[in-house]
Amino acid sequence: MVFSGSANMPLAKRTCSYLGIEIGAAEIGRFMDGEISVKINTNIRGHDVFIFQPTFAPAENMMELLIMLDAARRASARRTTAVIPYFGYARQDRKDQPRVAITAKLVANMISAAGADRLLTMDMHSPQIQGFFDIPFDHLFAAPVLLEHVKARGWRDLCILAPDIGSAKLGRAFAKRLGADLAVADKRRPRPDVAELMHIIGDVEGRTLLILDDMISTGTTLCEAAVAARRLGARAVYACATHAVFAPGTIERLDQAPIEEVIVTDTIPHNDLTEKFTVLSMATILGEAIRRIHEERSLSSLFV
Ligand code: R5P
């Protein structure tokens, strides 16, 4: 049985449609003071329950997930899986400055304490966050769907640009699968949400460039990389990222950047995208993973 919070009902419905089931009946409401209330409106005693909720900001989304997990546990679900297509708060995953929090560990503790028996997520900011959990954890990749789209475009002289060292591994995997070259940008973050691009390592002159990242937050990383690449003679620049976090102003910023197309997925919903954006659905991958978890089958073939 799949229930969804209110963060991304369209993707939850598409996933259920792939599975050929109705989304579970639940009421997600607000008390007059704004507190969240959840009521699961059907018997789930002894059932295999999936709670679908990406945890992008505001923190209400996270809170809804926790309350739904608690409701499922108290209703005697046999097993509850938190399905979190976008795992928020993952970027603060280590103490890289004095007196900062490790929010990725904090939310891992909260999700486990709320009653999740297992977790299903996609393209985490850093996969080692899996180790913050002591419950089974399935980590999916958007790559099969993204690669199919890029291959169909048939771009010639393709070079993948990893916009920072952190995304170089993902970039290398894509370059290998596409028979493309890899370039890497040297990005610095003088402070949060500000990106400065120092150099591009690799030859991008005359190439079609695909900038690849796990997420787009303010879009600064992509814009800086696109401007630098064009300055260095790239013929055309495209961008691709799994999670369209899109802080306020990002859509306009990307719309004005020297980028031909921005390819993202529907892990985070948006209603105000322009023609520059292509949104690929993760419903099939998520649905297939849910089916296989329920049937106790291997998920490995979803990773290739
Ligand atoms: C950073 O390590 C991530 O992979 C992304 O590059 C980053 O979150 C993008 O942020 P923004 O769009 O604000 O530059």
PDB file of C-alpha atoms and ligand atoms in Angstrom:
ATOM      1  CA  MET A   1       0.000   0.000   0.000  1.00  0.00           C
ATOM      2  CA  VAL A   2       1.404   3.384  -1.010  1.00  0.00           C
ATOM      3  CA  PHE A   3       0.491   6.569   0.857  1.00  0.00           C
ATOM      4  CA  SER A   4       1.788  10.006   0.014  1.00  0.00           C
ATOM      5  CA  GLY A   5       2.374  13.229   1.873  1.00  0.00           C
ATOM      6  CA  SER A   6       1.575  16.460   0.093  1.00  0.00           C
ATOM      7  CA  ALA A   7       5.107  17.327  -1.141  1.00  0.00           C
ATOM      8  CA  ASN A   8       4.859  15.671  -4.559  1.00  0.00           C
ATOM      9  CA  MET A   9       1.462  14.118  -5.095  1.00  0.00           C
ATOM     10  CA  PRO A  10       1.783  14.167  -8.929  1.00  0.00           C
ATOM     11  CA  LEU A  11       4.867  11.885  -8.832  1.00  0.00           C
ATOM     12  CA  ALA A  12       3.262   9.673  -6.169  1.00  0.00           C
ATOM     13  CA  LYS A  13       0.210   9.273  -8.420  1.00  0.00           C
ATOM     14  CA  ARG A  14       2.337   8.531 -11.497  1.00  0.00           C
ATOM     15  CA  THR A  15       4.249   5.921  -9.480  1.00  0.00           C
ATOM     16  CA  CYS A  16       1.023   4.296  -8.307  1.00  0.00           C
ATOM     17  CA  SER A  17      -0.284   4.360 -11.845  1.00  0.00           C
ATOM     18  CA  TYR A  18       2.843   2.448 -12.965  1.00  0.00           C
ATOM     19  CA  LEU A  19       2.140  -0.062 -10.182  1.00  0.00           C
ATOM     20  CA  GLY A  20      -1.518  -0.301 -11.215  1.00  0.00           C
ATOM     21  CA  ILE A  21      -2.763   0.600  -7.736  1.00  0.00           C
ATOM     22  CA  GLU A  22      -4.708   3.463  -6.200  1.00  0.00           C
ATOM     23  CA  ILE A  23      -2.850   5.750  -3.847  1.00  0.00           C
ATOM     24  CA  GLY A  24      -3.798   4.907  -0.236  1.00  0.00           C
ATOM     25  CA  ALA A  25      -6.477   6.980   1.450  1.00  0.00           C
ATOM     26  CA  ALA A  26      -5.019   9.328   4.027  1.00  0.00           C
ATOM     27  CA  GLU A  27      -5.879  12.781   5.304  1.00  0.00           C
ATOM     28  CA  ILE A  28      -3.026  15.225   5.692  1.00  0.00           C
ATOM     29  CA  GLY A  29      -4.413  18.269   7.429  1.00  0.00           C
ATOM     30  CA  ARG A  30      -3.518  21.294   9.477  1.00  0.00           C
ATOM     31  CA  PHE A  31      -4.868  22.376  12.835  1.00  0.00           C
ATOM     32  CA  MET A  32      -5.803  26.048  13.090  1.00  0.00           C
ATOM     33  CA  ASP A  33      -2.382  26.852  14.573  1.00  0.00           C
ATOM     34  CA  GLY A  34      -0.595  25.192  11.642  1.00  0.00           C
ATOM     35  CA  GLU A  35       0.346  21.881  13.269  1.00  0.00           C
ATOM     36  CA  ILE A  36       0.177  18.890  10.934  1.00  0.00           C
ATOM     37  CA  SER A  37      -2.350  16.108  11.427  1.00  0.00           C
ATOM     38  CA  VAL A  38      -2.315  12.759   9.623  1.00  0.00           C
ATOM     39  CA  LYS A  39      -4.968  10.068   9.533  1.00  0.00           C
ATOM     40  CA  ILE A  40      -4.626   6.898   7.483  1.00  0.00           C
ATOM     41  CA  ASN A  41      -8.141   6.119   6.361  1.00  0.00           C
ATOM     42  CA  THR A  42      -7.841   2.427   5.706  1.00  0.00           C
ATOM     43  CA  ASN A  43      -6.782  -0.655   7.618  1.00  0.00           C
ATOM     44  CA  ILE A  44      -3.040  -1.269   7.222  1.00  0.00           C
ATOM     45  CA  ARG A  45      -2.575  -3.774  10.013  1.00  0.00           C
ATOM     46  CA  GLY A  46      -0.041  -6.358   8.854  1.00  0.00           C
ATOM     47  CA  HIS A  47       0.508  -4.650   5.479  1.00  0.00           C
ATOM     48  CA  ASP A  48       3.660  -3.710   3.570  1.00  0.00           C
ATOM     49  CA  VAL A  49       3.380   0.081   3.589  1.00  0.00           C
ATOM     50  CA  PHE A  50       5.291   2.668   1.532  1.00  0.00           C
ATOM     51  CA  ILE A  51       5.197   6.322   2.611  1.00  0.00           C
ATOM     52  CA  PHE A  52       6.080   8.566  -0.329  1.00  0.00           C
ATOM     53  CA  GLN A  53       7.458  12.032   0.454  1.00  0.00           C
ATOM     54  CA  PRO A  54      10.462  13.975  -0.869  1.00  0.00           C
ATOM     55  CA  THR A  55      11.889  16.214   1.841  1.00  0.00           C
ATOM     56  CA  PHE A  56      12.795  19.452   0.085  1.00  0.00           C
ATOM     57  CA  ALA A  57      12.115  22.729   1.948  1.00  0.00           C
ATOM     58  CA  PRO A  58      10.003  23.817   3.744  1.00  0.00           C
ATOM     59  CA  ALA A  59      10.646  21.551   6.729  1.00  0.00           C
ATOM     60  CA  GLU A  60       6.882  20.883   6.761  1.00  0.00           C
ATOM     61  CA  ASN A  61       7.597  18.174   4.175  1.00  0.00           C
ATOM     62  CA  MET A  62      10.011  16.418   6.531  1.00  0.00           C
ATOM     63  CA  MET A  63       7.561  16.786   9.414  1.00  0.00           C
ATOM     64  CA  GLU A  64       4.717  15.311   7.343  1.00  0.00           C
ATOM     65  CA  LEU A  65       6.917  12.319   6.528  1.00  0.00           C
ATOM     66  CA  LEU A  66       7.780  11.749  10.186  1.00  0.00           C
ATOM     67  CA  ILE A  67       4.151  12.015  11.282  1.00  0.00           C
ATOM     68  CA  MET A  68       3.012   9.631   8.515  1.00  0.00           C
ATOM     69  CA  LEU A  69       5.671   7.103   9.538  1.00  0.00           C
ATOM     70  CA  ASP A  70       4.491   7.369  13.127  1.00  0.00           C
ATOM     71  CA  ALA A  71       0.867   6.904  12.061  1.00  0.00           C
ATOM     72  CA  ALA A  72       1.800   3.797  10.034  1.00  0.00           C
ATOM     73  CA  ARG A  73       3.722   2.240  12.911  1.00  0.00           C
ATOM     74  CA  ARG A  74       0.920   2.894  15.391  1.00  0.00           C
ATOM     75  CA  ALA A  75      -1.565   1.382  12.926  1.00  0.00           C
ATOM     76  CA  SER A  76       0.458  -1.877  13.059  1.00  0.00           C
ATOM     77  CA  ALA A  77       1.862  -1.871   9.535  1.00  0.00           C
ATOM     78  CA  ARG A  78       4.007  -4.993   9.115  1.00  0.00           C
ATOM     79  CA  ARG A  79       6.794  -3.052   7.441  1.00  0.00           C
ATOM     80  CA  THR A  80       7.060   0.639   6.562  1.00  0.00           C
ATOM     81  CA  THR A  81       9.352   1.947   3.832  1.00  0.00           C
ATOM     82  CA  ALA A  82      10.059   5.666   3.576  1.00  0.00           C
ATOM     83  CA  VAL A  83      10.198   6.526  -0.146  1.00  0.00           C
ATOM     84  CA  ILE A  84      12.114   9.805  -0.360  1.00  0.00           C
ATOM     85  CA  PRO A  85      12.778  10.676  -4.040  1.00  0.00           C
ATOM     86  CA  TYR A  86      14.737  13.775  -2.939  1.00  0.00           C
ATOM     87  CA  PHE A  87      16.489  13.443   0.410  1.00  0.00           C
ATOM     88  CA  GLY A  88      16.713  16.950   1.882  1.00  0.00           C
ATOM     89  CA  TYR A  89      19.246  18.233   4.399  1.00  0.00           C
ATOM     90  CA  ALA A  90      21.865  15.921   2.864  1.00  0.00           C
ATOM     91  CA  ARG A  91      24.382  18.630   1.964  1.00  0.00           C
ATOM     92  CA  GLN A  92      25.402  19.166   5.581  1.00  0.00           C
ATOM     93  CA  ASP A  93      26.939  15.722   5.937  1.00  0.00           C
ATOM     94  CA  ARG A  94      30.113  16.430   7.917  1.00  0.00           C
ATOM     95  CA  LYS A  95      31.565  18.971  10.327  1.00  0.00           C
ATOM     96  CA  ASP A  96      33.507  21.063   7.844  1.00  0.00           C
ATOM     97  CA  GLN A  97      33.556  24.161  10.050  1.00  0.00           C
ATOM     98  CA  PRO A  98      33.516  24.624  13.803  1.00  0.00           C
ATOM     99  CA  ARG A  99      30.130  24.591  15.532  1.00  0.00           C
ATOM    100  CA  VAL A 100      27.987  23.402  12.604  1.00  0.00           C
ATOM    101  CA  ALA A 101      25.401  20.622  12.627  1.00  0.00           C
ATOM    102  CA  ILE A 102      25.441  17.410  10.613  1.00  0.00           C
ATOM    103  CA  THR A 103      21.864  17.621   9.407  1.00  0.00           C
ATOM    104  CA  ALA A 104      22.088  14.478   7.247  1.00  0.00           C
ATOM    105  CA  LYS A 105      22.721  12.429  10.404  1.00  0.00           C
ATOM    106  CA  LEU A 106      20.062  14.334  12.334  1.00  0.00           C
ATOM    107  CA  VAL A 107      17.334  13.572   9.766  1.00  0.00           C
ATOM    108  CA  ALA A 108      18.536   9.959   9.483  1.00  0.00           C
ATOM    109  CA  ASN A 109      18.008   9.613  13.246  1.00  0.00           C
ATOM    110  CA  MET A 110      14.578  11.232  13.030  1.00  0.00           C
ATOM    111  CA  ILE A 111      13.393   9.035  10.136  1.00  0.00           C
ATOM    112  CA  SER A 112      14.501   5.869  11.940  1.00  0.00           C
ATOM    113  CA  ALA A 113      12.999   7.032  15.260  1.00  0.00           C
ATOM    114  CA  ALA A 114       9.686   7.819  13.549  1.00  0.00           C
ATOM    115  CA  GLY A 115       9.335   4.184  12.523  1.00  0.00           C
ATOM    116  CA  ALA A 116      10.823   3.611   9.057  1.00  0.00           C
ATOM    117  CA  ASP A 117      11.887  -0.023   8.645  1.00  0.00           C
ATOM    118  CA  ARG A 118      13.666   0.664   5.378  1.00  0.00           C
ATOM    119  CA  LEU A 119      14.420   3.536   3.055  1.00  0.00           C
ATOM    120  CA  LEU A 120      14.254   4.094  -0.692  1.00  0.00           C
ATOM    121  CA  THR A 121      15.804   7.207  -2.175  1.00  0.00           C
ATOM    122  CA  MET A 122      17.515   8.466  -5.312  1.00  0.00           C
ATOM    123  CA  ASP A 123      20.767  10.225  -6.234  1.00  0.00           C
ATOM    124  CA  MET A 124      21.720  11.356  -2.748  1.00  0.00           C
ATOM    125  CA  HIS A 125      24.127  14.236  -2.479  1.00  0.00           C
ATOM    126  CA  SER A 126      26.689  11.831  -1.029  1.00  0.00           C
ATOM    127  CA  PRO A 127      25.919   8.097  -1.118  1.00  0.00           C
ATOM    128  CA  GLN A 128      27.861   7.433   2.092  1.00  0.00           C
ATOM    129  CA  ILE A 129      24.904   8.959   3.997  1.00  0.00           C
ATOM    130  CA  GLN A 130      23.544   5.400   3.720  1.00  0.00           C
ATOM    131  CA  GLY A 131      25.873   4.630   6.599  1.00  0.00           C
ATOM    132  CA  PHE A 132      23.983   7.075   8.831  1.00  0.00           C
ATOM    133  CA  PHE A 133      21.131   4.543   8.831  1.00  0.00           C
ATOM    134  CA  ASP A 134      21.032   1.114  10.481  1.00  0.00           C
ATOM    135  CA  ILE A 135      18.031  -0.012   8.436  1.00  0.00           C
ATOM    136  CA  PRO A 136      18.037  -1.465   4.881  1.00  0.00           C
ATOM    137  CA  PHE A 137      18.613   1.320   2.376  1.00  0.00           C
ATOM    138  CA  ASP A 138      18.055   1.228  -1.380  1.00  0.00           C
ATOM    139  CA  HIS A 139      19.723   3.984  -3.366  1.00  0.00           C
ATOM    140  CA  LEU A 140      18.403   4.424  -6.909  1.00  0.00           C
ATOM    141  CA  PHE A 141      19.942   6.360  -9.785  1.00  0.00           C
ATOM    142  CA  ALA A 142      18.166   8.593 -12.265  1.00  0.00           C
ATOM    143  CA  ALA A 143      20.978   7.821 -14.738  1.00  0.00           C
ATOM    144  CA  PRO A 144      19.157   5.206 -16.878  1.00  0.00           C
ATOM    145  CA  VAL A 145      16.374   7.693 -17.718  1.00  0.00           C
ATOM    146  CA  LEU A 146      18.732  10.670 -18.107  1.00  0.00           C
ATOM    147  CA  LEU A 147      21.114   8.699 -20.329  1.00  0.00           C
ATOM    148  CA  GLU A 148      18.303   7.523 -22.572  1.00  0.00           C
ATOM    149  CA  HIS A 149      17.225  11.131 -23.095  1.00  0.00           C
ATOM    150  CA  VAL A 150      20.764  12.351 -23.813  1.00  0.00           C
ATOM    151  CA  LYS A 151      21.467   9.450 -26.197  1.00  0.00           C
ATOM    152  CA  ALA A 152      18.282  10.243 -28.113  1.00  0.00           C
ATOM    153  CA  ARG A 153      19.505  13.823 -28.586  1.00  0.00           C
ATOM    154  CA  GLY A 154      22.452  12.438 -30.571  1.00  0.00           C
ATOM    155  CA  TRP A 155      24.816  15.306 -29.786  1.00  0.00           C
ATOM    156  CA  ARG A 156      28.152  15.068 -31.587  1.00  0.00           C
ATOM    157  CA  ASP A 157      31.564  15.934 -30.080  1.00  0.00           C
ATOM    158  CA  LEU A 158      30.021  15.541 -26.650  1.00  0.00           C
ATOM    159  CA  CYS A 159      32.008  16.362 -23.538  1.00  0.00           C
ATOM    160  CA  ILE A 160      30.587  15.963 -20.024  1.00  0.00           C
ATOM    161  CA  LEU A 161      31.480  18.780 -17.663  1.00  0.00           C
ATOM    162  CA  ALA A 162      31.456  17.970 -13.948  1.00  0.00           C
ATOM    163  CA  PRO A 163      30.916  21.410 -12.365  1.00  0.00           C
ATOM    164  CA  ASP A 164      32.873  20.513  -9.226  1.00  0.00           C
ATOM    165  CA  ILE A 165      35.169  17.783  -7.946  1.00  0.00           C
ATOM    166  CA  GLY A 166      32.242  16.180  -6.075  1.00  0.00           C
ATOM    167  CA  SER A 167      30.369  15.477  -9.307  1.00  0.00           C
ATOM    168  CA  ALA A 168      33.419  14.143 -11.198  1.00  0.00           C
ATOM    169  CA  LYS A 169      32.576  10.507 -10.406  1.00  0.00           C
ATOM    170  CA  LEU A 170      29.049  10.864 -11.772  1.00  0.00           C
ATOM    171  CA  GLY A 171      30.456  12.729 -14.777  1.00  0.00           C
ATOM    172  CA  ARG A 172      32.961   9.965 -15.496  1.00  0.00           C
ATOM    173  CA  ALA A 173      30.216   7.316 -15.395  1.00  0.00           C
ATOM    174  CA  PHE A 174      28.087   9.297 -17.858  1.00  0.00           C
ATOM    175  CA  ALA A 175      31.060  10.013 -20.141  1.00  0.00           C
ATOM    176  CA  LYS A 176      31.871   6.302 -20.255  1.00  0.00           C
ATOM    177  CA  ARG A 177      28.306   5.327 -21.085  1.00  0.00           C
ATOM    178  CA  LEU A 178      28.012   8.002 -23.770  1.00  0.00           C
ATOM    179  CA  GLY A 179      31.454   7.528 -25.275  1.00  0.00           C
ATOM    180  CA  ALA A 180      32.160  11.178 -24.426  1.00  0.00           C
ATOM    181  CA  ASP A 181      35.113  13.005 -22.881  1.00  0.00           C
ATOM    182  CA  LEU A 182      35.142  14.422 -19.385  1.00  0.00           C
ATOM    183  CA  ALA A 183      36.075  17.908 -18.206  1.00  0.00           C
ATOM    184  CA  VAL A 184      36.027  19.032 -14.581  1.00  0.00           C
ATOM    185  CA  ALA A 185      35.528  22.515 -13.160  1.00  0.00           C
ATOM    186  CA  ASP A 186      37.370  23.733 -10.110  1.00  0.00           C
ATOM    187  CA  LYS A 187      34.610  25.377  -8.054  1.00  0.00           C
ATOM    188  CA  ARG A 188      35.003  27.206  -4.753  1.00  0.00           C
ATOM    189  CA  ARG A 189      32.280  28.148  -2.313  1.00  0.00           C
ATOM    190  CA  PRO A 190      33.376  31.264  -0.410  1.00  0.00           C
ATOM    191  CA  ARG A 191      30.060  31.104   1.468  1.00  0.00           C
ATOM    192  CA  PRO A 192      26.816  29.098   1.238  1.00  0.00           C
ATOM    193  CA  ASP A 193      24.868  29.517  -2.030  1.00  0.00           C
ATOM    194  CA  VAL A 194      27.762  31.376  -3.706  1.00  0.00           C
ATOM    195  CA  ALA A 195      29.808  29.495  -6.318  1.00  0.00           C
ATOM    196  CA  GLU A 196      33.012  30.740  -7.928  1.00  0.00           C
ATOM    197  CA  LEU A 197      34.441  28.846 -10.844  1.00  0.00           C
ATOM    198  CA  MET A 198      38.231  29.013 -10.981  1.00  0.00           C
ATOM    199  CA  HIS A 199      39.243  26.818 -13.954  1.00  0.00           C
ATOM    200  CA  ILE A 200      37.942  24.153 -16.296  1.00  0.00           C
ATOM    201  CA  ILE A 201      40.280  21.182 -16.527  1.00  0.00           C
ATOM    202  CA  GLY A 202      39.935  19.647 -19.993  1.00  0.00           C
ATOM    203  CA  ASP A 203      39.510  20.885 -23.542  1.00  0.00           C
ATOM    204  CA  VAL A 204      36.014  22.191 -24.244  1.00  0.00           C
ATOM    205  CA  GLU A 205      36.712  24.266 -27.361  1.00  0.00           C
ATOM    206  CA  GLY A 206      34.335  23.440 -30.209  1.00  0.00           C
ATOM    207  CA  ARG A 207      32.580  20.772 -28.109  1.00  0.00           C
ATOM    208  CA  THR A 208      28.951  20.227 -27.203  1.00  0.00           C
ATOM    209  CA  LEU A 209      29.042  20.369 -23.435  1.00  0.00           C
ATOM    210  CA  LEU A 210      26.689  18.661 -21.001  1.00  0.00           C
ATOM    211  CA  ILE A 211      27.049  19.957 -17.456  1.00  0.00           C
ATOM    212  CA  LEU A 212      26.022  17.226 -15.039  1.00  0.00           C
ATOM    213  CA  ASP A 213      25.163  17.635 -11.361  1.00  0.00           C
ATOM    214  CA  ASP A 214      23.110  15.876  -8.716  1.00  0.00           C
ATOM    215  CA  MET A 215      21.039  18.961  -7.935  1.00  0.00           C
ATOM    216  CA  ILE A 216      20.413  22.546  -8.923  1.00  0.00           C
ATOM    217  CA  SER A 217      19.771  24.824  -5.969  1.00  0.00           C
ATOM    218  CA  THR A 218      20.426  28.473  -6.878  1.00  0.00           C
ATOM    219  CA  GLY A 219      21.694  27.573 -10.366  1.00  0.00           C
ATOM    220  CA  THR A 220      24.884  29.561  -9.756  1.00  0.00           C
ATOM    221  CA  THR A 221      27.109  26.530 -10.277  1.00  0.00           C
ATOM    222  CA  LEU A 222      25.542  25.818 -13.673  1.00  0.00           C
ATOM    223  CA  CYS A 223      25.508  29.441 -14.809  1.00  0.00           C
ATOM    224  CA  GLU A 224      29.156  29.998 -13.849  1.00  0.00           C
ATOM    225  CA  ALA A 225      30.163  26.793 -15.617  1.00  0.00           C
ATOM    226  CA  ALA A 226      28.152  27.631 -18.744  1.00  0.00           C
ATOM    227  CA  VAL A 227      29.597  31.146 -19.018  1.00  0.00           C
ATOM    228  CA  ALA A 228      33.166  29.866 -18.526  1.00  0.00           C
ATOM    229  CA  ALA A 229      32.661  27.069 -21.058  1.00  0.00           C
ATOM    230  CA  ARG A 230      31.307  29.426 -23.697  1.00  0.00           C
ATOM    231  CA  ARG A 231      34.214  31.787 -23.046  1.00  0.00           C
ATOM    232  CA  LEU A 232      36.562  28.856 -23.672  1.00  0.00           C
ATOM    233  CA  GLY A 233      34.874  28.143 -26.999  1.00  0.00           C
ATOM    234  CA  ALA A 234      32.255  25.454 -26.249  1.00  0.00           C
ATOM    235  CA  ARG A 235      29.880  25.240 -29.230  1.00  0.00           C
ATOM    236  CA  ALA A 236      26.729  24.645 -27.178  1.00  0.00           C
ATOM    237  CA  VAL A 237      26.029  24.031 -23.499  1.00  0.00           C
ATOM    238  CA  TYR A 238      23.329  21.781 -22.028  1.00  0.00           C
ATOM    239  CA  ALA A 239      22.708  20.973 -18.370  1.00  0.00           C
ATOM    240  CA  CYS A 240      21.341  17.948 -16.598  1.00  0.00           C
ATOM    241  CA  ALA A 241      20.628  17.331 -12.896  1.00  0.00           C
ATOM    242  CA  THR A 242      18.403  14.929 -10.998  1.00  0.00           C
ATOM    243  CA  HIS A 243      16.940  17.235  -8.362  1.00  0.00           C
ATOM    244  CA  ALA A 244      15.433  20.592  -9.330  1.00  0.00           C
ATOM    245  CA  VAL A 245      15.670  22.183  -5.877  1.00  0.00           C
ATOM    246  CA  PHE A 246      15.339  25.661  -7.453  1.00  0.00           C
ATOM    247  CA  ALA A 247      15.660  28.345  -4.781  1.00  0.00           C
ATOM    248  CA  PRO A 248      13.660  31.505  -5.590  1.00  0.00           C
ATOM    249  CA  GLY A 249      14.993  33.215  -8.743  1.00  0.00           C
ATOM    250  CA  THR A 250      16.688  30.068 -10.107  1.00  0.00           C
ATOM    251  CA  ILE A 251      14.312  29.453 -13.018  1.00  0.00           C
ATOM    252  CA  GLU A 252      14.805  33.020 -14.286  1.00  0.00           C
ATOM    253  CA  ARG A 253      18.592  32.757 -13.762  1.00  0.00           C
ATOM    254  CA  LEU A 254      18.813  29.552 -15.787  1.00  0.00           C
ATOM    255  CA  ASP A 255      16.448  30.890 -18.403  1.00  0.00           C
ATOM    256  CA  GLN A 256      18.830  33.774 -19.070  1.00  0.00           C
ATOM    257  CA  ALA A 257      22.040  31.677 -18.931  1.00  0.00           C
ATOM    258  CA  PRO A 258      23.864  30.562 -22.106  1.00  0.00           C
ATOM    259  CA  ILE A 259      22.408  27.050 -21.727  1.00  0.00           C
ATOM    260  CA  GLU A 260      20.306  25.497 -24.502  1.00  0.00           C
ATOM    261  CA  GLU A 261      18.322  23.027 -22.396  1.00  0.00           C
ATOM    262  CA  VAL A 262      18.081  22.194 -18.700  1.00  0.00           C
ATOM    263  CA  ILE A 263      17.133  18.562 -18.117  1.00  0.00           C
ATOM    264  CA  VAL A 264      15.789  17.685 -14.654  1.00  0.00           C
ATOM    265  CA  THR A 265      13.510  15.063 -13.119  1.00  0.00           C
ATOM    266  CA  ASP A 266      10.196  15.272 -11.286  1.00  0.00           C
ATOM    267  CA  THR A 267      11.527  14.374  -7.806  1.00  0.00           C
ATOM    268  CA  ILE A 268      10.610  17.972  -6.890  1.00  0.00           C
ATOM    269  CA  PRO A 269       7.528  19.429  -8.618  1.00  0.00           C
ATOM    270  CA  HIS A 270       7.401  22.820 -10.389  1.00  0.00           C
ATOM    271  CA  ASN A 271       4.557  24.528 -12.222  1.00  0.00           C
ATOM    272  CA  ASP A 272       6.381  27.536 -13.589  1.00  0.00           C
ATOM    273  CA  LEU A 273       9.100  26.102 -15.841  1.00  0.00           C
ATOM    274  CA  THR A 274       9.801  27.665 -19.223  1.00  0.00           C
ATOM    275  CA  GLU A 275      10.420  25.898 -22.547  1.00  0.00           C
ATOM    276  CA  LYS A 276      14.108  25.629 -21.736  1.00  0.00           C
ATOM    277  CA  PHE A 277      13.378  22.928 -19.158  1.00  0.00           C
ATOM    278  CA  THR A 278      12.778  19.254 -19.862  1.00  0.00           C
ATOM    279  CA  VAL A 279      11.344  17.208 -16.986  1.00  0.00           C
ATOM    280  CA  LEU A 280      11.835  13.432 -17.030  1.00  0.00           C
ATOM    281  CA  SER A 281       9.710  11.312 -14.728  1.00  0.00           C
ATOM    282  CA  MET A 282      11.165   8.957 -12.149  1.00  0.00           C
ATOM    283  CA  ALA A 283       7.832   7.182 -11.683  1.00  0.00           C
ATOM    284  CA  THR A 284       8.878   4.027 -13.538  1.00  0.00           C
ATOM    285  CA  ILE A 285      12.132   3.563 -11.607  1.00  0.00           C
ATOM    286  CA  LEU A 286      10.492   4.314  -8.255  1.00  0.00           C
ATOM    287  CA  GLY A 287       7.481   2.138  -9.064  1.00  0.00           C
ATOM    288  CA  GLU A 288       9.626  -0.778 -10.173  1.00  0.00           C
ATOM    289  CA  ALA A 289      11.770  -0.463  -7.030  1.00  0.00           C
ATOM    290  CA  ILE A 290       8.665  -0.450  -4.814  1.00  0.00           C
ATOM    291  CA  ARG A 291       7.342  -3.530  -6.634  1.00  0.00           C
ATOM    292  CA  ARG A 292      10.614  -5.404  -6.200  1.00  0.00           C
ATOM    293  CA  ILE A 293      10.996  -4.450  -2.530  1.00  0.00           C
ATOM    294  CA  HIS A 294       7.456  -5.693  -1.916  1.00  0.00           C
ATOM    295  CA  GLU A 295       8.142  -8.946  -3.782  1.00  0.00           C
ATOM    296  CA  GLU A 296      11.542  -9.360  -2.048  1.00  0.00           C
ATOM    297  CA  ARG A 297      13.320  -9.318  -5.433  1.00  0.00           C
ATOM    298  CA  SER A 298      16.687  -7.875  -6.363  1.00  0.00           C
ATOM    299  CA  LEU A 299      16.940  -4.209  -7.356  1.00  0.00           C
ATOM    300  CA  SER A 300      20.353  -4.502  -9.004  1.00  0.00           C
ATOM    301  CA  SER A 301      19.107  -4.426 -12.573  1.00  0.00           C
ATOM    302  CA  LEU A 302      17.599  -0.946 -11.929  1.00  0.00           C
ATOM    303  CA  PHE A 303      21.084   0.435 -11.411  1.00  0.00           C
ATOM    304  CA  VAL A 304      22.457  -0.233 -14.908  1.00  0.00           C
TER     305      VAL A 304
HETATM  306  C1  R5P B   1      27.189  20.696  -4.666  1.00  0.00           C
HETATM  307  O1  R5P B   1      28.082  20.052  -4.202  1.00  0.00           O
HETATM  308  C2  R5P B   1      26.095  20.109  -5.514  1.00  0.00           C
HETATM  309  O2  R5P B   1      26.509  18.976  -6.211  1.00  0.00           O
HETATM  310  C3  R5P B   1      25.574  21.131  -6.476  1.00  0.00           C
HETATM  311  O3  R5P B   1      26.639  21.520  -7.329  1.00  0.00           O
HETATM  312  C4  R5P B   1      25.070  22.343  -5.767  1.00  0.00           C
HETATM  313  O4  R5P B   1      24.199  22.011  -4.746  1.00  0.00           O
HETATM  314  C5  R5P B   1      24.419  23.284  -6.748  1.00  0.00           C
HETATM  315  O5  R5P B   1      24.105  24.433  -6.062  1.00  0.00           O
HETATM  316  P1  R5P B   1      23.781  25.767  -6.809  1.00  0.00           P
HETATM  317  O6  R5P B   1      22.765  25.469  -7.854  1.00  0.00           O
HETATM  318  O7  R5P B   1      23.242  26.662  -5.705  1.00  0.00           O
HETATM  319  O8  R5P B   1      25.038  26.333  -7.365  1.00  0.00           O
END
